[in-house]
Amino acid sequence: MSDSKDLLAKISGSSSDNEYFLPLPTGYQKGKTKYVIVMGTVMSGLGKGIFSSCLAKLLQDKGLKVAPIKLEGYLNIDSGTLNPFRHGEVFVLDDGMECDMDLGTYERMLDQNLCKQNFATSGQIYNSVLEKERHGDYLGRDVQMIPHVTGEVKMRLRELAVSSDADVVFVEIGGTVGDLENAFYIEAIRELAYEEGPNSCCFVALTYILEPRTLGEQKSKAAQLGIKQLLQLGIQPDIIACRCEHPVTEQARQKMSVFGNVPFERVFSMHDSASIYSIPAMLRDGGLDFEVLRMLKIEDRIKLRHERKEWSRWCDFTDKINKETHEVCIGITGKYTSVRDSYASILNALEHAGIHLASRVRVEWIDTTNVTDANVAEYLKDVDGIIVPGGFGTRGWEGKIACVRYARQNDVPYLGLCLGFQAAVIEFARNVCGISKANSTEVEQDCPNPVISILPEQKKIEGLGGNMRLGGRDIEVKKDTLAWKFFGKVGSVRLRFRHRYEVDPEYITQLEEKGLVFSGKAPNQPIMQILELGEHSFFMGTQSHPELTSRPMRPAPMFVGLVAAARKRKYPDSKMDEPLAVVEKVRSF
Ligand code: GLN
């Protein structure tokens, strides 16, 4: 391993008569890209994605190019078929990839759009190994977990290195060390570090320090055992990040240092924080960024002037956290009301908007299963604004429509997202246009007035069959509307989509004649994408998911509009900006 350059050269020309197997992507330059690999021990759900994205942000601020990748253990090809109630929301990338919600964390923290190369599952890995096997690519060899499956993993990482031209690729391994389904990922990165040589990979073990209330002290045994398990797999962590409710004591960190063979200054406390946007500062104060740079020997690549500028911009934003002067309550109607993760991006978008408006946003979850026109006022009595979020299926549908009606008739600020847009159209069709049988064919297949439906011509144009319309799409914005003002009068905006149904163009004139404004549509097709009502303090709906592209320093205008209008409703007398003025202020931020 003394001269790993030679090693890579020697083994990359492998053939069927030796034990090496190292296909490299064209254009791969060894040493150009370094790797930070984040693994979890003790338990899942510790926030590997949060840790990894915060560290990546610190390096990005220093002028380094970073590219994250999440490696998932499950066999699904993507997250599209996963139940958000069990796995958290399905995040959709601009290229249409349906992936884990951690990708959202990376996009927000790095303010960077990701693509399908940033997300891999065991299903994808096995799929491509099996395709290669059928294609005869393995030259008569028996196809094995090692080296072929692990080889495929390394290939994916190196392909990302080439396509992103990154200085540092951040590899997040899903699940917990010791899971059978993730074991081959760990083996693959062990091999990667061996092949790339010293100072090429930095292994981070994220672990958990227990703090049982009955004992009143921090206990590191479970964490020690987790690290031991990693050592057994041939991986010596370079950094240990300790999750804990409170700052990890020096004593606990010392123990982790001794038992993990990791110098004390590389054992960090990553304790609970009120906002994830405060974590980069926590890691930076602990010196984590420079530890990593030194380990990877890339201190000479950083641009300190760049960092000064970026960091002060970031601090201007984080200084506003916890300085809220008002509180507003937004009611979110949703099926998965008990799991916050299933609405992670919406909660983030509300947080972004709230921070810029000095408003703490409290969320009230409203299960609409039993909501009716008769009792809706009781359900919504405490809320200052309403979101009907995306969803599938029929449960609670009529209750959602009752909420829309209440919002429209009582001038309660309303934002409808995807399904919430469709609910707003149906409510308007029924109660304003008098089309009493109006419905969505998703809910009522043979309904007499399918105002929301799957359109055959749309299927043809999009070539998607019965599949979803997925990913980023441009929206043509209508002049002199609220959407036009929100999106910078540029005439178009790009948002992300994940839907099957839409407004049937046959009903558009009727809806518009009665005052519904379709302020955004697909450029070349009659697909309605944004709606609004003129005579209302704030009433907007969109077939898209603006929450997916809200970023801390560039909050989604529709969310800013909603929170600002809710604030105005709750504090009518105080002198505060109109929603539009606030959006404009934030835009120029
Ligand atoms: N179920 C609706 C559709 O498929 C809405 C989808 C969503 O809210 N993401 O069109």
PDB file of C-alpha atoms in Angstrom, residues 303-451:
ATOM      1  CA  LYS A 303     -10.123  29.714  -0.660  1.00  0.00           C
ATOM      2  CA  LEU A 304     -10.332  31.577   2.601  1.00  0.00           C
ATOM      3  CA  ARG A 305     -11.720  34.778   1.102  1.00  0.00           C
ATOM      4  CA  HIS A 306     -14.542  32.770  -0.410  1.00  0.00           C
ATOM      5  CA  GLU A 307     -15.210  31.265   2.958  1.00  0.00           C
ATOM      6  CA  ARG A 308     -15.305  34.619   4.756  1.00  0.00           C
ATOM      7  CA  LYS A 309     -17.962  35.855   2.364  1.00  0.00           C
ATOM      8  CA  GLU A 310     -20.059  32.699   2.415  1.00  0.00           C
ATOM      9  CA  TRP A 311     -19.842  32.262   6.145  1.00  0.00           C
ATOM     10  CA  SER A 312     -20.927  35.790   6.901  1.00  0.00           C
ATOM     11  CA  ARG A 313     -23.885  35.403   4.533  1.00  0.00           C
ATOM     12  CA  TRP A 314     -24.813  32.176   6.325  1.00  0.00           C
ATOM     13  CA  CYS A 315     -24.481  33.793   9.763  1.00  0.00           C
ATOM     14  CA  ASP A 316     -26.721  36.678   8.692  1.00  0.00           C
ATOM     15  CA  PHE A 317     -29.339  34.005   8.108  1.00  0.00           C
ATOM     16  CA  THR A 318     -28.724  31.874  11.215  1.00  0.00           C
ATOM     17  CA  ASP A 319     -28.648  34.964  13.452  1.00  0.00           C
ATOM     18  CA  LYS A 320     -32.364  35.273  12.775  1.00  0.00           C
ATOM     19  CA  ILE A 321     -33.109  31.819  14.177  1.00  0.00           C
ATOM     20  CA  ASN A 322     -34.844  31.949  17.551  1.00  0.00           C
ATOM     21  CA  LYS A 323     -35.347  35.693  17.249  1.00  0.00           C
ATOM     22  CA  GLU A 324     -38.977  35.346  16.276  1.00  0.00           C
ATOM     23  CA  THR A 325     -41.250  38.066  17.519  1.00  0.00           C
ATOM     24  CA  HIS A 326     -44.563  36.491  16.521  1.00  0.00           C
ATOM     25  CA  GLU A 327     -46.100  33.091  16.348  1.00  0.00           C
ATOM     26  CA  VAL A 328     -48.546  31.907  13.734  1.00  0.00           C
ATOM     27  CA  CYS A 329     -50.340  28.606  13.544  1.00  0.00           C
ATOM     28  CA  ILE A 330     -50.610  26.773  10.246  1.00  0.00           C
ATOM     29  CA  GLY A 331     -53.012  23.871  10.029  1.00  0.00           C
ATOM     30  CA  ILE A 332     -51.820  21.043   7.806  1.00  0.00           C
ATOM     31  CA  THR A 333     -54.439  18.541   6.761  1.00  0.00           C
ATOM     32  CA  GLY A 334     -52.823  15.236   6.161  1.00  0.00           C
ATOM     33  CA  LYS A 335     -53.197  11.547   6.168  1.00  0.00           C
ATOM     34  CA  TYR A 336     -49.888  10.835   7.827  1.00  0.00           C
ATOM     35  CA  THR A 337     -50.505  13.250  10.600  1.00  0.00           C
ATOM     36  CA  SER A 338     -48.507  11.323  13.151  1.00  0.00           C
ATOM     37  CA  VAL A 339     -45.190  11.266  11.335  1.00  0.00           C
ATOM     38  CA  ARG A 340     -43.384  14.545  10.906  1.00  0.00           C
ATOM     39  CA  ASP A 341     -40.931  12.957   8.490  1.00  0.00           C
ATOM     40  CA  SER A 342     -43.654  12.361   5.948  1.00  0.00           C
ATOM     41  CA  TYR A 343     -43.958  16.131   5.547  1.00  0.00           C
ATOM     42  CA  ALA A 344     -40.301  17.049   6.084  1.00  0.00           C
ATOM     43  CA  SER A 345     -39.969  19.445   3.154  1.00  0.00           C
ATOM     44  CA  ILE A 346     -43.152  21.314   4.003  1.00  0.00           C
ATOM     45  CA  LEU A 347     -41.958  21.786   7.567  1.00  0.00           C
ATOM     46  CA  ASN A 348     -38.618  23.007   6.281  1.00  0.00           C
ATOM     47  CA  ALA A 349     -40.237  25.407   3.836  1.00  0.00           C
ATOM     48  CA  LEU A 350     -42.373  26.821   6.658  1.00  0.00           C
ATOM     49  CA  GLU A 351     -39.283  27.174   8.824  1.00  0.00           C
ATOM     50  CA  HIS A 352     -37.442  29.031   6.040  1.00  0.00           C
ATOM     51  CA  ALA A 353     -40.345  31.405   5.504  1.00  0.00           C
ATOM     52  CA  GLY A 354     -40.832  31.888   9.246  1.00  0.00           C
ATOM     53  CA  ILE A 355     -37.191  32.766   9.886  1.00  0.00           C
ATOM     54  CA  HIS A 356     -37.279  35.475   7.215  1.00  0.00           C
ATOM     55  CA  LEU A 357     -40.526  36.848   8.630  1.00  0.00           C
ATOM     56  CA  ALA A 358     -39.474  36.728  12.290  1.00  0.00           C
ATOM     57  CA  SER A 359     -42.459  34.439  12.846  1.00  0.00           C
ATOM     58  CA  ARG A 360     -42.354  31.184  14.686  1.00  0.00           C
ATOM     59  CA  VAL A 361     -44.546  28.779  12.764  1.00  0.00           C
ATOM     60  CA  ARG A 362     -46.473  26.345  14.904  1.00  0.00           C
ATOM     61  CA  VAL A 363     -48.044  23.472  13.038  1.00  0.00           C
ATOM     62  CA  GLU A 364     -51.346  21.926  13.905  1.00  0.00           C
ATOM     63  CA  TRP A 365     -52.050  18.585  12.254  1.00  0.00           C
ATOM     64  CA  ILE A 366     -55.602  18.062  11.165  1.00  0.00           C
ATOM     65  CA  ASP A 367     -56.871  14.597  10.364  1.00  0.00           C
ATOM     66  CA  THR A 368     -59.674  15.273   7.902  1.00  0.00           C
ATOM     67  CA  THR A 369     -61.296  11.844   8.033  1.00  0.00           C
ATOM     68  CA  ASN A 370     -64.220  13.156  10.068  1.00  0.00           C
ATOM     69  CA  VAL A 371     -64.256  16.789   8.941  1.00  0.00           C
ATOM     70  CA  THR A 372     -67.490  18.013   7.339  1.00  0.00           C
ATOM     71  CA  ASP A 373     -68.946  21.394   6.340  1.00  0.00           C
ATOM     72  CA  ALA A 374     -70.853  21.316   9.617  1.00  0.00           C
ATOM     73  CA  ASN A 375     -67.890  20.856  11.939  1.00  0.00           C
ATOM     74  CA  VAL A 376     -64.965  22.325   9.979  1.00  0.00           C
ATOM     75  CA  ALA A 377     -65.056  25.643  11.880  1.00  0.00           C
ATOM     76  CA  GLU A 378     -64.377  23.777  15.107  1.00  0.00           C
ATOM     77  CA  TYR A 379     -61.380  21.971  13.587  1.00  0.00           C
ATOM     78  CA  LEU A 380     -59.890  25.183  12.188  1.00  0.00           C
ATOM     79  CA  LYS A 381     -60.709  27.584  14.975  1.00  0.00           C
ATOM     80  CA  ASP A 382     -57.086  28.057  16.091  1.00  0.00           C
ATOM     81  CA  VAL A 383     -55.303  28.238  12.771  1.00  0.00           C
ATOM     82  CA  ASP A 384     -54.113  31.374  10.997  1.00  0.00           C
ATOM     83  CA  GLY A 385     -53.499  29.617   7.702  1.00  0.00           C
ATOM     84  CA  ILE A 386     -54.145  26.249   6.059  1.00  0.00           C
ATOM     85  CA  ILE A 387     -52.114  23.915   3.908  1.00  0.00           C
ATOM     86  CA  VAL A 388     -53.671  20.971   2.134  1.00  0.00           C
ATOM     87  CA  PRO A 389     -50.565  18.997   1.169  1.00  0.00           C
ATOM     88  CA  GLY A 390     -49.911  16.361  -1.470  1.00  0.00           C
ATOM     89  CA  GLY A 391     -51.330  12.900  -1.090  1.00  0.00           C
ATOM     90  CA  PHE A 392     -52.765   9.866  -2.779  1.00  0.00           C
ATOM     91  CA  GLY A 393     -55.990   7.941  -2.365  1.00  0.00           C
ATOM     92  CA  THR A 394     -59.390   8.812  -1.064  1.00  0.00           C
ATOM     93  CA  ARG A 395     -59.112   8.984   2.714  1.00  0.00           C
ATOM     94  CA  GLY A 396     -60.163  12.308   4.170  1.00  0.00           C
ATOM     95  CA  TRP A 397     -60.837  13.792   0.711  1.00  0.00           C
ATOM     96  CA  GLU A 398     -64.242  15.323   1.472  1.00  0.00           C
ATOM     97  CA  GLY A 399     -62.827  16.722   4.721  1.00  0.00           C
ATOM     98  CA  LYS A 400     -60.072  18.439   2.773  1.00  0.00           C
ATOM     99  CA  ILE A 401     -62.614  19.992   0.453  1.00  0.00           C
ATOM    100  CA  ALA A 402     -64.530  21.239   3.492  1.00  0.00           C
ATOM    101  CA  CYS A 403     -61.304  22.878   4.726  1.00  0.00           C
ATOM    102  CA  VAL A 404     -60.777  24.582   1.366  1.00  0.00           C
ATOM    103  CA  ARG A 405     -64.329  25.865   1.400  1.00  0.00           C
ATOM    104  CA  TYR A 406     -63.901  27.229   4.905  1.00  0.00           C
ATOM    105  CA  ALA A 407     -60.644  28.946   3.938  1.00  0.00           C
ATOM    106  CA  ARG A 408     -62.148  30.482   0.811  1.00  0.00           C
ATOM    107  CA  GLN A 409     -65.326  31.702   2.463  1.00  0.00           C
ATOM    108  CA  ASN A 410     -63.712  32.999   5.644  1.00  0.00           C
ATOM    109  CA  ASP A 411     -60.668  34.601   4.062  1.00  0.00           C
ATOM    110  CA  VAL A 412     -58.273  32.232   5.854  1.00  0.00           C
ATOM    111  CA  PRO A 413     -54.901  32.141   4.010  1.00  0.00           C
ATOM    112  CA  TYR A 414     -54.721  28.945   1.980  1.00  0.00           C
ATOM    113  CA  LEU A 415     -51.984  27.063   0.178  1.00  0.00           C
ATOM    114  CA  GLY A 416     -52.850  23.902  -1.737  1.00  0.00           C
ATOM    115  CA  LEU A 417     -50.002  21.631  -2.766  1.00  0.00           C
ATOM    116  CA  CYS A 418     -50.611  19.151  -5.571  1.00  0.00           C
ATOM    117  CA  LEU A 419     -53.584  17.250  -4.141  1.00  0.00           C
ATOM    118  CA  GLY A 420     -54.412  20.494  -2.301  1.00  0.00           C
ATOM    119  CA  PHE A 421     -54.514  22.283  -5.667  1.00  0.00           C
ATOM    120  CA  GLN A 422     -56.881  19.645  -6.995  1.00  0.00           C
ATOM    121  CA  ALA A 423     -59.069  19.943  -3.889  1.00  0.00           C
ATOM    122  CA  ALA A 424     -59.269  23.713  -4.418  1.00  0.00           C
ATOM    123  CA  VAL A 425     -60.384  23.228  -8.028  1.00  0.00           C
ATOM    124  CA  ILE A 426     -63.072  20.735  -7.051  1.00  0.00           C
ATOM    125  CA  GLU A 427     -64.334  22.925  -4.220  1.00  0.00           C
ATOM    126  CA  PHE A 428     -64.570  25.908  -6.565  1.00  0.00           C
ATOM    127  CA  ALA A 429     -66.267  23.871  -9.271  1.00  0.00           C
ATOM    128  CA  ARG A 430     -68.869  22.535  -6.856  1.00  0.00           C
ATOM    129  CA  ASN A 431     -69.621  25.564  -4.729  1.00  0.00           C
ATOM    130  CA  VAL A 432     -68.970  28.511  -7.022  1.00  0.00           C
ATOM    131  CA  CYS A 433     -69.591  27.138 -10.515  1.00  0.00           C
ATOM    132  CA  GLY A 434     -72.461  24.966  -9.327  1.00  0.00           C
ATOM    133  CA  ILE A 435     -71.087  21.744 -10.818  1.00  0.00           C
ATOM    134  CA  SER A 436     -72.323  19.757  -7.871  1.00  0.00           C
ATOM    135  CA  LYS A 437     -71.044  16.407  -9.126  1.00  0.00           C
ATOM    136  CA  ALA A 438     -67.523  17.682  -9.742  1.00  0.00           C
ATOM    137  CA  ASN A 439     -64.847  15.326  -8.485  1.00  0.00           C
ATOM    138  CA  SER A 440     -61.472  13.776  -9.205  1.00  0.00           C
ATOM    139  CA  THR A 441     -61.390  10.405 -10.921  1.00  0.00           C
ATOM    140  CA  GLU A 442     -58.752   9.352  -8.418  1.00  0.00           C
ATOM    141  CA  VAL A 443     -61.503   9.424  -5.802  1.00  0.00           C
ATOM    142  CA  GLU A 444     -64.559   8.567  -7.898  1.00  0.00           C
ATOM    143  CA  GLN A 445     -63.702   6.737 -11.055  1.00  0.00           C
ATOM    144  CA  ASP A 446     -67.014   7.168 -12.888  1.00  0.00           C
ATOM    145  CA  CYS A 447     -67.934  10.590 -11.647  1.00  0.00           C
ATOM    146  CA  PRO A 448     -70.269  12.571 -13.959  1.00  0.00           C
ATOM    147  CA  ASN A 449     -68.067  15.687 -13.919  1.00  0.00           C
ATOM    148  CA  PRO A 450     -64.424  14.596 -13.803  1.00  0.00           C
ATOM    149  CA  VAL A 451     -62.935  18.066 -13.346  1.00  0.00           C
TER     150      VAL A 451
END
